[in-house]
Coordinates of C-alpha atoms in Angstrom, one line a residue:
Chain O
X9 CA 10.2 -15.5 5.0
X10 CA 7.5 -14.8 2.2
X11 CA 7.9 -10.9 1.9
X12 CA 11.1 -10.8 1.0
X13 CA 11.9 -11.8 -2.9
X14 CA 13.7 -15.6 -3.3
X15 CA 16.2 -16.2 -6.4
X16 CA 14.6 -19.0 -8.2
X17 CA 16.1 -20.4 -11.6
X18 CA 14.0 -20.1 -15.1
X19 CA 13.2 -23.3 -16.6
X20 CA 12.4 -21.9 -19.7
X21 CA 11.1 -19.0 -21.6
X22 CA 8.6 -19.5 -24.6
X23 CA 6.5 -16.6 -26.4
X24 CA 2.8 -17.4 -27.1
X25 CA 1.1 -14.5 -29.0
X26 CA 1.0 -11.2 -26.9
X27 CA 2.7 -12.3 -24.0
X28 CA 6.0 -14.8 -23.2
X29 CA 5.4 -17.8 -20.6
X30 CA 8.2 -17.8 -17.6
X31 CA 8.6 -20.9 -16.6
X32 CA 10.2 -21.5 -13.3
X33 CA 11.7 -24.9 -11.3
X34 CA 10.0 -24.2 -8.6
X35 CA 5.8 -24.4 -7.8
X36 CA 4.4 -22.0 -5.6
X37 CA 1.1 -23.1 -4.2
X38 CA -1.7 -21.0 -5.2
X39 CA -4.4 -19.8 -6.5
X40 CA -6.1 -18.6 -9.8
X41 CA -5.7 -14.6 -9.4
X42 CA -3.0 -14.5 -7.2
X43 CA -0.2 -12.9 -8.2
X44 CA 3.8 -13.0 -7.2
X45 CA 5.7 -10.1 -7.2
X46 CA 8.8 -10.4 -9.9
X47 CA 12.2 -9.0 -9.2
X48 CA 14.9 -8.3 -11.9
X49 CA 17.9 -6.1 -9.8
X50 CA 18.4 -2.5 -10.8
X51 CA 15.3 -3.4 -14.1
X52 CA 12.2 -3.1 -10.9
X53 CA 10.1 -5.8 -9.2
X54 CA 5.9 -5.4 -10.4
X55 CA 2.6 -7.6 -9.9
X56 CA 2.4 -10.4 -11.8
X57 CA -0.4 -13.1 -12.2
X58 CA 0.4 -16.7 -12.0
X59 CA -0.8 -18.7 -15.4
X60 CA 0.4 -21.8 -13.0
X61 CA 2.2 -22.5 -10.3
X62 CA 5.3 -22.7 -11.9
X63 CA 4.2 -20.2 -15.1
X64 CA 3.6 -16.6 -15.3
X65 CA 2.3 -14.5 -18.5
X66 CA 4.5 -11.5 -19.4
X67 CA 3.6 -9.0 -22.0
X68 CA 6.8 -7.2 -22.6
X69 CA 6.2 -3.7 -22.9
X70 CA 8.0 -2.2 -20.1
X71 CA 12.2 -2.0 -18.7
X72 CA 11.4 -5.5 -16.2
X73 CA 9.1 -7.0 -18.3
X74 CA 11.0 -6.8 -21.5
X75 CA 13.9 -8.1 -19.1
X76 CA 11.4 -11.0 -17.7
X77 CA 11.0 -12.0 -21.1
X78 CA 14.8 -11.8 -22.4
X79 CA 15.8 -14.1 -19.2
X80 CA 17.3 -17.8 -20.2
X81 CA 16.7 -21.1 -18.6
X82 CA 19.5 -21.3 -15.9
X83 CA 18.8 -17.9 -15.1
X84 CA 17.2 -16.4 -12.1
X85 CA 14.2 -14.0 -10.8
X86 CA 13.7 -12.9 -7.4
X87 CA 10.6 -14.2 -6.6
X88 CA 7.5 -12.7 -3.5
X89 CA 4.5 -14.0 -3.2
X90 CA 1.9 -15.1 -3.7
X91 CA -0.5 -12.6 -2.5
X92 CA -4.0 -11.4 -3.1
X93 CA -7.0 -12.9 -2.9
X94 CA -7.7 -15.1 -6.1
X95 CA -11.3 -16.3 -8.5
X96 CA -13.9 -18.4 -6.3
X97 CA -15.1 -21.0 -8.9
X98 CA -18.7 -21.3 -8.7
X99 CA -21.5 -23.3 -10.2
X100 CA -21.4 -25.8 -13.2
X101 CA -21.6 -23.4 -16.5
X102 CA -18.7 -20.7 -16.2
X103 CA -18.0 -18.1 -18.7
X104 CA -14.3 -16.5 -18.6
X105 CA -13.7 -12.8 -20.4
X106 CA -10.2 -11.2 -21.0
X107 CA -9.3 -8.9 -22.2
X108 CA -5.1 -8.5 -23.7
X109 CA -2.7 -10.2 -21.1
X110 CA -6.1 -10.5 -18.7
X111 CA -6.1 -13.8 -20.1
X112 CA -3.0 -15.2 -17.9
X113 CA -5.1 -15.6 -14.9
X114 CA -8.0 -17.0 -16.5
X115 CA -6.0 -19.5 -18.2
X116 CA -5.0 -20.9 -15.4
X117 CA -8.8 -20.4 -13.7
X118 CA -9.9 -22.6 -16.9
X119 CA -7.6 -25.4 -16.4
X120 CA -9.1 -25.7 -12.3
X121 CA -12.7 -25.3 -13.5
X122 CA -12.3 -28.0 -16.1
X123 CA -10.5 -30.3 -13.7
X124 CA -13.6 -29.7 -11.1
X125 CA -15.9 -30.8 -14.3
X126 CA -17.1 -27.5 -15.1
X127 CA -18.3 -26.4 -18.5
X128 CA -15.7 -23.6 -19.5
X129 CA -16.4 -21.2 -22.2
X130 CA -13.3 -18.4 -22.8
X131 CA -13.9 -14.9 -24.5
X132 CA -10.7 -13.8 -25.0
X133 CA -9.8 -10.5 -27.4
X134 CA -6.8 -8.6 -28.0
X135 CA -6.0 -5.9 -30.6
X136 CA -4.8 -8.0 -33.7
X137 CA -4.5 -12.1 -33.8
X138 CA -1.1 -11.9 -33.4
X139 CA -1.8 -10.3 -30.3
X140 CA -4.4 -13.2 -29.0
X141 CA -2.2 -15.3 -26.4
X142 CA -2.6 -19.0 -24.6
X143 CA -4.8 -19.8 -27.3
X144 CA -3.8 -23.8 -27.5
X145 CA -3.8 -24.0 -23.5
X146 CA -7.4 -22.5 -23.5
X147 CA -8.7 -24.6 -26.0
X148 CA -7.3 -27.6 -24.6
X149 CA -10.4 -27.0 -21.8
X150 CA -12.6 -24.8 -23.3
X151 CA -14.7 -23.4 -25.9
X152 CA -12.9 -20.4 -27.4
X153 CA -14.4 -17.4 -28.6
X154 CA -11.7 -14.6 -29.9
X155 CA -12.4 -10.9 -30.6
X156 CA -9.9 -8.8 -32.3
X157 CA -10.5 -4.6 -32.8
X158 CA -9.1 -4.7 -36.2
X159 CA -11.2 -8.5 -37.3
X160 CA -7.7 -10.3 -38.5
X161 CA -9.0 -12.9 -36.4
X162 CA -12.6 -14.1 -34.4
X163 CA -14.8 -11.8 -34.4
X164 CA -13.9 -7.9 -35.4
X165 CA -14.7 -6.0 -32.0
X166 CA -15.0 -5.9 -28.1
X167 CA -15.5 -8.5 -25.4
X168 CA -18.1 -7.2 -23.9
X169 CA -20.0 -7.3 -27.4
X170 CA -19.5 -11.0 -27.1
X171 CA -20.2 -11.4 -23.5
X172 CA -23.4 -9.6 -24.2
X173 CA -24.7 -11.9 -26.9
X174 CA -23.4 -14.9 -24.8
X175 CA -25.5 -14.3 -22.2
X176 CA -28.2 -13.5 -24.0
X177 CA -27.5 -17.2 -25.7
X178 CA -26.7 -19.3 -22.7
X179 CA -26.9 -19.3 -19.1
X180 CA -23.9 -19.0 -16.8
X181 CA -23.8 -19.6 -13.5
X182 CA -20.8 -17.0 -12.9
X183 CA -18.9 -14.5 -15.1
X184 CA -14.8 -14.3 -14.3
X185 CA -12.9 -11.4 -16.1
X186 CA -9.7 -9.8 -16.5
X187 CA -8.5 -7.6 -18.1
X188 CA -8.1 -3.0 -18.5
X189 CA -10.3 -1.8 -16.0
X190 CA -12.3 0.5 -18.3
X191 CA -13.4 -3.0 -19.6
X192 CA -14.0 -4.9 -16.2
X193 CA -16.2 -1.7 -15.6
X194 CA -18.2 -2.8 -18.9
X195 CA -18.4 -6.1 -18.0
X196 CA -19.7 -5.7 -14.3
X197 CA -22.5 -3.2 -15.9
X198 CA -23.6 -6.4 -18.5
X199 CA -23.3 -8.7 -15.9
X200 CA -25.2 -6.5 -12.9
X201 CA -27.9 -6.0 -15.4
X202 CA -28.5 -10.0 -16.3
X203 CA -28.3 -10.9 -12.8
X204 CA -25.2 -12.9 -13.1
X205 CA -22.9 -13.3 -10.4
X206 CA -19.3 -11.8 -11.8
X207 CA -15.7 -11.8 -10.3
X208 CA -13.1 -9.5 -11.6
X209 CA -9.3 -8.5 -11.2
X210 CA -9.0 -5.4 -10.8
X211 CA -5.7 -3.5 -11.9
X212 CA -3.7 -0.5 -10.4
X213 CA 0.2 0.1 -9.8
X214 CA 1.5 -1.5 -6.8
X215 CA 4.2 -0.8 -4.9
X216 CA 5.0 -2.5 -1.6
X217 CA 1.9 -5.8 -2.6
X218 CA 2.2 -5.8 1.6
X219 CA -1.3 -3.9 2.2
X220 CA 0.7 -0.9 3.5
X221 CA 1.5 1.9 1.0
X222 CA -1.9 2.5 -0.4
X223 CA -0.6 3.5 -3.6
X224 CA -3.3 0.6 -5.0
X225 CA -6.1 2.5 -3.6
X226 CA -9.4 1.6 -5.2
X227 CA -12.0 3.7 -2.9
X228 CA -10.6 2.4 -0.1
X229 CA -10.3 -1.1 -1.2
X230 CA -6.9 -2.5 -1.1
X231 CA -6.2 -4.0 -4.7
X232 CA -2.9 -5.9 -3.5
X233 CA -4.6 -7.4 -0.1
X234 CA -8.4 -7.0 -0.7
X235 CA -8.3 -8.0 -3.9
X236 CA -7.4 -8.4 -6.7
X237 CA -10.2 -10.2 -7.3
X238 CA -13.6 -8.6 -6.3
X239 CA -17.4 -9.0 -6.6
X240 CA -18.7 -7.1 -9.4
X241 CA -21.0 -5.6 -7.6
X242 CA -18.7 -4.5 -5.0
X243 CA -16.5 -2.7 -7.7
X244 CA -19.7 -0.8 -9.2
X245 CA -20.1 0.9 -5.8
X246 CA -16.5 2.6 -6.2
X247 CA -17.1 5.6 -8.5
X248 CA -13.0 5.5 -9.4
X249 CA -13.5 1.7 -10.6
X250 CA -12.9 1.8 -14.5
X251 CA -12.4 5.3 -14.7
X252 CA -9.4 6.8 -12.6
X253 CA -6.6 5.5 -11.0
X254 CA -3.3 6.7 -8.8
X255 CA -0.4 7.5 -10.9
X256 CA 3.1 6.2 -9.0
X257 CA 3.0 10.0 -7.1
X258 CA -0.7 9.2 -5.4
X259 CA -2.0 11.9 -8.4
X260 CA -6.0 10.4 -9.3
X261 CA -5.5 9.9 -13.0
X262 CA -7.9 9.4 -16.2
X263 CA -7.4 5.7 -17.1
Chain M
X7 CA -16.3 8.4 30.9
X8 CA -14.2 6.7 27.9
X9 CA -11.2 5.7 30.0
X10 CA -8.8 5.9 26.8
X11 CA -10.0 9.3 25.1
X12 CA -6.7 11.1 25.0
X13 CA -6.5 15.3 24.4
X14 CA -3.0 15.8 21.9
X15 CA -2.5 19.5 21.0
X16 CA -5.6 20.5 21.8
X17 CA -7.5 17.3 19.6
X18 CA -9.5 15.3 21.7
X19 CA -9.0 11.4 20.7
X20 CA -10.8 8.5 21.2
X21 CA -8.4 6.9 22.0
X22 CA -4.2 7.2 22.2
X23 CA -3.9 5.0 18.4
X24 CA -2.7 7.7 15.7
X25 CA -2.4 5.8 12.1
X26 CA 1.6 6.8 11.9
X27 CA 2.3 8.5 8.2
X28 CA 3.5 6.9 5.5
X29 CA 1.3 3.9 6.2
X30 CA -2.3 3.9 3.4
X31 CA -2.8 8.0 3.9
X32 CA -2.1 8.1 0.2
X33 CA -5.8 8.9 -0.3
X34 CA -8.8 10.2 1.8
X35 CA -10.6 6.8 1.8
X36 CA -7.5 4.8 3.2
X37 CA -7.9 7.1 6.1
X38 CA -11.1 6.8 6.6
X39 CA -10.1 2.9 6.7
X40 CA -7.7 3.7 9.5
X41 CA -10.7 5.6 11.2
X42 CA -13.1 2.4 10.5
X43 CA -10.2 0.1 12.3
X44 CA -10.4 2.1 15.0
X45 CA -7.7 4.9 14.9
X46 CA -8.0 7.7 17.3
X47 CA -6.2 10.1 14.5
X48 CA -4.6 9.5 11.2
X49 CA -2.0 11.2 9.4
X50 CA -1.5 11.8 5.9
X51 CA 1.6 10.6 3.9
X52 CA 3.6 13.4 3.6
X53 CA 2.5 16.2 0.9
X54 CA 5.4 17.5 -1.0
X55 CA 6.0 20.8 -2.4
X56 CA 5.8 19.2 -5.9
X57 CA 5.1 16.5 -7.8
X58 CA 7.6 13.4 -6.7
X59 CA 6.8 9.7 -8.0
X60 CA 9.1 8.3 -4.9
X61 CA 11.7 5.8 -5.7
X62 CA 11.7 2.6 -8.3
X63 CA 10.1 -1.4 -6.8
X64 CA 10.9 -3.0 -4.7
X65 CA 10.2 0.0 -2.4
X66 CA 9.4 -2.6 1.1
X67 CA 10.0 -5.8 2.2
X68 CA 9.6 -7.9 5.1
X69 CA 12.7 -9.2 7.4
X70 CA 12.3 -11.7 10.2
X71 CA 11.5 -8.5 12.7
X72 CA 10.9 -5.9 11.1
X73 CA 9.8 -3.8 7.3
X74 CA 12.6 -2.4 5.4
X75 CA 11.2 0.4 3.3
X76 CA 12.6 3.2 0.8
X77 CA 9.1 4.6 -0.8
X78 CA 11.2 8.1 -1.4
X79 CA 8.2 10.0 -0.7
X80 CA 5.5 10.0 -3.2
X81 CA 3.5 13.3 -3.3
X82 CA 1.0 14.3 -6.1
X83 CA 2.6 17.7 -4.6
X84 CA 0.2 20.5 -2.3
X85 CA -1.6 21.8 -5.0
X86 CA -2.9 18.8 -6.4
X87 CA -4.9 17.3 -3.2
X88 CA -8.2 19.4 -3.5
X89 CA -10.4 16.9 -3.8
X90 CA -8.7 14.8 -0.7
X91 CA -8.9 18.0 1.3
X92 CA -12.8 18.1 0.3
X93 CA -12.6 14.5 1.2
X94 CA -10.8 14.5 4.2
X95 CA -13.7 17.2 6.0
X96 CA -16.0 13.7 6.1
X97 CA -13.3 12.3 8.6
X98 CA -14.9 12.1 12.7
X99 CA -11.4 11.8 14.0
X100 CA -8.9 14.6 13.8
X101 CA -6.2 14.4 10.9
X102 CA -2.5 15.3 11.2
X103 CA -1.1 16.2 7.6
X104 CA 2.6 15.4 7.9
X105 CA 4.6 17.6 5.1
X106 CA 8.4 17.5 3.9
X107 CA 10.4 19.7 1.7
X108 CA 13.9 20.2 0.3
X109 CA 14.3 23.4 1.5
X110 CA 13.3 25.6 4.6
X111 CA 11.3 27.4 2.0
X112 CA 9.8 24.5 0.9
X113 CA 8.4 23.9 4.1
X114 CA 7.2 27.1 4.7
X115 CA 5.6 27.1 1.4
X116 CA 3.7 23.7 1.8
X117 CA 2.9 24.9 5.4
X118 CA 1.2 28.1 4.5
X119 CA -1.3 26.0 1.9
X120 CA -1.7 22.9 4.2
X121 CA -2.7 25.1 7.7
X122 CA -5.2 27.1 5.4
X123 CA -7.2 23.8 5.1
X124 CA -7.2 23.7 8.7
X125 CA -6.0 19.7 9.9
X126 CA -5.6 19.3 13.8
X127 CA -1.8 19.6 13.3
X128 CA 1.1 19.8 11.2
X129 CA 3.8 17.2 11.3
X130 CA 7.4 18.1 9.8
X131 CA 9.2 15.3 8.4
X132 CA 12.3 16.2 8.7
X133 CA 13.4 12.9 9.2
X134 CA 12.6 10.7 6.1
X135 CA 15.5 8.2 5.4
X136 CA 14.8 7.1 1.9
X137 CA 15.7 10.3 -0.5
X138 CA 18.8 12.1 -1.9
X139 CA 17.4 15.4 -1.2
X140 CA 14.7 15.8 1.5
X141 CA 14.3 14.6 4.9
X142 CA 16.3 13.9 7.8
X143 CA 19.6 16.2 6.9
X144 CA 17.0 18.7 8.4
X145 CA 16.8 16.5 12.0
X146 CA 20.7 15.9 12.2
X147 CA 20.9 19.3 13.4
X148 CA 19.3 21.2 16.2
X149 CA 19.7 24.9 14.9
X150 CA 18.9 23.3 11.3
X151 CA 15.6 22.3 12.6
X152 CA 14.9 25.4 14.9
X153 CA 15.3 26.8 11.4
X154 CA 12.4 25.1 9.9
X155 CA 9.8 25.1 13.2
X156 CA 10.3 28.8 13.1
X157 CA 9.8 29.5 9.6
X158 CA 6.3 27.4 9.7
X159 CA 5.5 28.5 13.0
X160 CA 5.3 32.1 11.1
X161 CA 2.7 30.6 8.9
X162 CA 0.4 28.3 10.7
X163 CA -1.4 30.2 12.7
X164 CA -3.7 28.2 15.0
X165 CA -2.4 25.2 13.8
X166 CA -0.5 22.7 16.2
X167 CA 3.1 22.3 14.7
X168 CA 4.5 18.5 15.8
X169 CA 8.0 17.5 14.4
X170 CA 9.1 14.2 13.3
X171 CA 12.6 13.0 14.3
X172 CA 15.0 10.8 13.4
X173 CA 16.6 8.2 15.5
X174 CA 19.8 7.7 13.4
X175 CA 21.8 10.4 14.7
X176 CA 22.9 11.3 18.3
X177 CA 22.0 14.3 18.8
X178 CA 18.3 13.4 18.7
X179 CA 17.2 14.8 22.0
X180 CA 19.4 18.0 21.4
X181 CA 16.9 18.6 18.6
X182 CA 13.5 18.1 20.6
X183 CA 14.4 20.7 23.0
X184 CA 15.8 23.1 19.8
X185 CA 12.3 22.5 18.4
X186 CA 10.8 22.8 21.6
X187 CA 12.7 26.0 22.4
X188 CA 12.0 27.2 18.3
X189 CA 8.0 27.1 19.2
X190 CA 7.2 23.3 18.0
X191 CA 3.6 21.9 19.9
X192 CA 4.8 18.6 19.9
X193 CA 7.2 15.9 19.4
X194 CA 6.9 12.8 17.2
X195 CA 9.9 10.3 17.4
X196 CA 10.7 8.1 15.5
X197 CA 10.6 7.7 12.4
X198 CA 12.5 5.6 11.2
X199 CA 15.8 3.3 11.2
X200 CA 18.4 3.7 8.7
X201 CA 19.5 0.1 7.5
X202 CA 20.0 -2.3 4.8
X203 CA 19.1 -5.5 3.8
X204 CA 21.3 -7.7 1.0
X205 CA 19.8 -10.3 -1.4
X206 CA 23.0 -12.7 -0.8
X207 CA 22.0 -14.7 -4.2
X208 CA 21.8 -11.7 -6.0
X209 CA 24.2 -10.0 -4.4
X210 CA 22.6 -6.7 -4.4
X211 CA 20.9 -4.9 -1.7
X212 CA 17.1 -5.7 -2.1
X213 CA 15.9 -2.2 -2.2
X214 CA 16.3 -0.5 -5.3
X215 CA 17.3 3.0 -3.4
X216 CA 19.9 0.5 -1.7
X217 CA 19.4 1.9 1.7
X218 CA 16.2 1.4 3.5
X219 CA 14.3 2.6 7.3
X220 CA 13.8 0.2 9.1
X221 CA 10.1 0.3 11.2
X222 CA 8.5 -2.8 13.1
X223 CA 9.0 -4.9 16.3
X224 CA 12.4 -4.9 15.8
X225 CA 12.8 -1.1 16.7
X226 CA 10.7 -0.9 19.3
X227 CA 13.3 -0.5 22.2
X228 CA 15.0 2.3 20.1
X229 CA 11.9 4.1 20.2
X230 CA 11.0 3.5 23.8
X231 CA 14.8 5.0 25.0
X232 CA 14.6 7.8 22.5
X233 CA 10.8 8.8 23.8
X234 CA 11.8 8.5 27.5
X235 CA 15.0 10.3 26.5
X236 CA 13.0 13.3 25.2
X237 CA 10.3 13.6 27.9
X238 CA 12.9 14.1 30.2
X239 CA 13.9 17.0 28.2
X240 CA 11.0 18.4 27.2
X241 CA 7.7 19.8 28.2
X242 CA 5.6 19.3 25.0
X243 CA 3.6 16.3 24.4
X244 CA 5.0 13.4 22.7
X245 CA 3.5 11.2 19.8
X246 CA 5.4 7.8 20.1
X247 CA 5.9 5.7 17.2
X248 CA 8.3 3.0 16.6
X249 CA 7.5 -0.8 16.8
X250 CA 4.0 -0.8 18.3
X251 CA 1.5 -3.4 17.3
X252 CA 0.1 -4.9 20.9
X253 CA -1.6 -2.9 23.9
X254 CA 1.3 -4.0 25.7
X255 CA 3.3 -1.7 23.1
X256 CA 1.1 1.2 23.8
X257 CA 1.1 0.9 26.8
X258 CA 5.3 0.7 27.2
X259 CA 5.6 3.9 24.8
X260 CA 3.1 5.7 26.7
X261 CA 5.1 4.8 30.2
X262 CA 8.2 6.1 28.5
X263 CA 6.1 9.6 27.6
X264 CA 4.0 9.2 24.9
X265 CA 1.1 11.1 25.7
X266 CA -0.2 8.9 22.2
X267 CA 1.0 6.5 20.2
X268 CA 1.7 6.1 16.4
X269 CA 0.7 3.1 14.4
X270 CA 2.0 2.1 11.0
X271 CA 4.2 -1.4 10.5
X272 CA 1.6 -2.9 12.7
X273 CA -0.9 -2.8 10.2
X274 CA 1.1 -5.2 8.5
X275 CA 1.2 -7.5 11.1
X276 CA -2.1 -7.4 12.1
X277 CA -4.3 -5.4 9.3
X278 CA -6.4 -2.0 9.3
X279 CA -8.2 -3.0 12.7
X280 CA -5.3 -3.0 14.4
X281 CA -6.2 0.1 16.1
X282 CA -9.2 -1.4 17.7
X283 CA -7.4 -4.7 18.5
X284 CA -4.2 -2.6 20.5
X285 CA -7.6 -0.8 22.5
X286 CA -8.9 -3.8 22.9
X287 CA -5.7 -4.8 25.0
X288 CA -5.0 -1.3 26.5
X289 CA -8.2 -1.6 28.2
X290 CA -8.1 -5.0 29.6
X291 CA -4.2 -4.6 30.5
X292 CA -5.6 -0.9 32.3
X293 CA -8.1 -2.9 34.4
X294 CA -6.4 -5.7 35.8
X295 CA -3.4 -3.1 37.0
X296 CA -5.4 -0.1 38.1
X297 CA -4.6 2.0 35.6
X298 CA -8.5 4.3 35.3
X299 CA -7.5 6.5 32.2
X300 CA -5.2 6.1 29.3
X301 CA -3.9 9.8 30.4
X302 CA -2.2 8.7 33.6
X303 CA -0.2 6.2 31.5
X304 CA 2.0 8.9 30.5
X305 CA 5.4 9.3 31.9
X306 CA 4.6 6.1 34.4
X307 CA 8.3 4.9 33.8
X308 CA 9.6 7.9 35.1
X309 CA 11.2 8.1 38.6

């Protein structure tokens, strides 16, 4: 009965840049890009990407995520999942592009790519140096390039600028990206123009996570069940991708 | 001749399967997907008088024999849906518009607006168990349900009006009769069964709303019983909903008295193509059992 939250013990909680790494005492066989619904009674339930089979990376921005970030070893969290379709690794040389806490599933993907013997490059971006996350984990399996909006670390500017340059300098077999949808749309446009295969993890508000409530609609695609990872060329056909999404009431809202 | 074709309140349906309200249905694109999945008609998620976000998550879980949900009637509000109505004009199958309100006046106001968009049918959701102030209270008392129907019929023009009933009362059949007398053109039965699930390790009800509406295979016998009894009590057609995931389930519901069948949780069990799968299974069963048309299934189990 995986579609009912099971209470799982917390093994540890550790801050890493802009995210808090929540380690669980159990493993969930999962692929990078898949997610689980994490539940704290009275605080809510939301989707979080796996960082490994027993870890999640959480940006403490809302009531639930702050609650998750303040858990201690031995506390319990409700888990249902894994859900969704993850990234599919292709080729020998791959480029990963993460914006903000979008780097979480990419850190999982980088480890898997390294295990397969691929050459892995990561472009990671955040508003400021203190919010760059999972740097040492990424550095252990990839060449890492940082961007910050304010220039406090790495290149000053957006990951999409770094991506354009990277694609000029080297050939990559596939680009993988996760982050805010506005950034993803730009990544998709850059890759399609350069004819580089690209997989993106889309971001929508989710409720059921089971493919029935329709809340995570992306112009007919269900992000929870059909995604969250899609091919860039498929998403570029969707007018709302990177532009609008549905609020909790179902109202179309500009991103 | 298409053996699965049926008519329902003046609409020609290519088959008797209808996407039930509340499943997908937030956007026109999702309704289109149900159409592509084979649905004979689709129902919008219930449209309310103003913008409402619904309940906090968890709003839906799966239990061993069914789904328990308390979405809580999220809706952008009827006036914010202009673009969706434009998109819905492109649908090939009939679109049923589900509406809800917290008062008789709400129902009238929303119905007047929606009727103007010319859906194939307006479905009155007087049976949602998942909010404090809307929904099933209207479906508990025959006279109250009749008041809603009368108010809506004053403004609905030529658009037929169906009433979705709750099984969470012993008066379901009396409510159906009262709705028919008040002018309803069809009955939709049933909405979800009120229930609760507790996570025993957390020592808490799992849904944030605590209670929820139970649907899926476990509620089918309840739905079949309701439809069977309503069929004996009223003349208007019935859309039978509750636990239909296979062709055999759909045939059972039609034999109980349904003219068409709603599918909701079945989308969870078999995906958005559940409609096509159910139709294939119906066709095969009908061939092997001497039924030339789906129409002739309706009420076949009655004396």
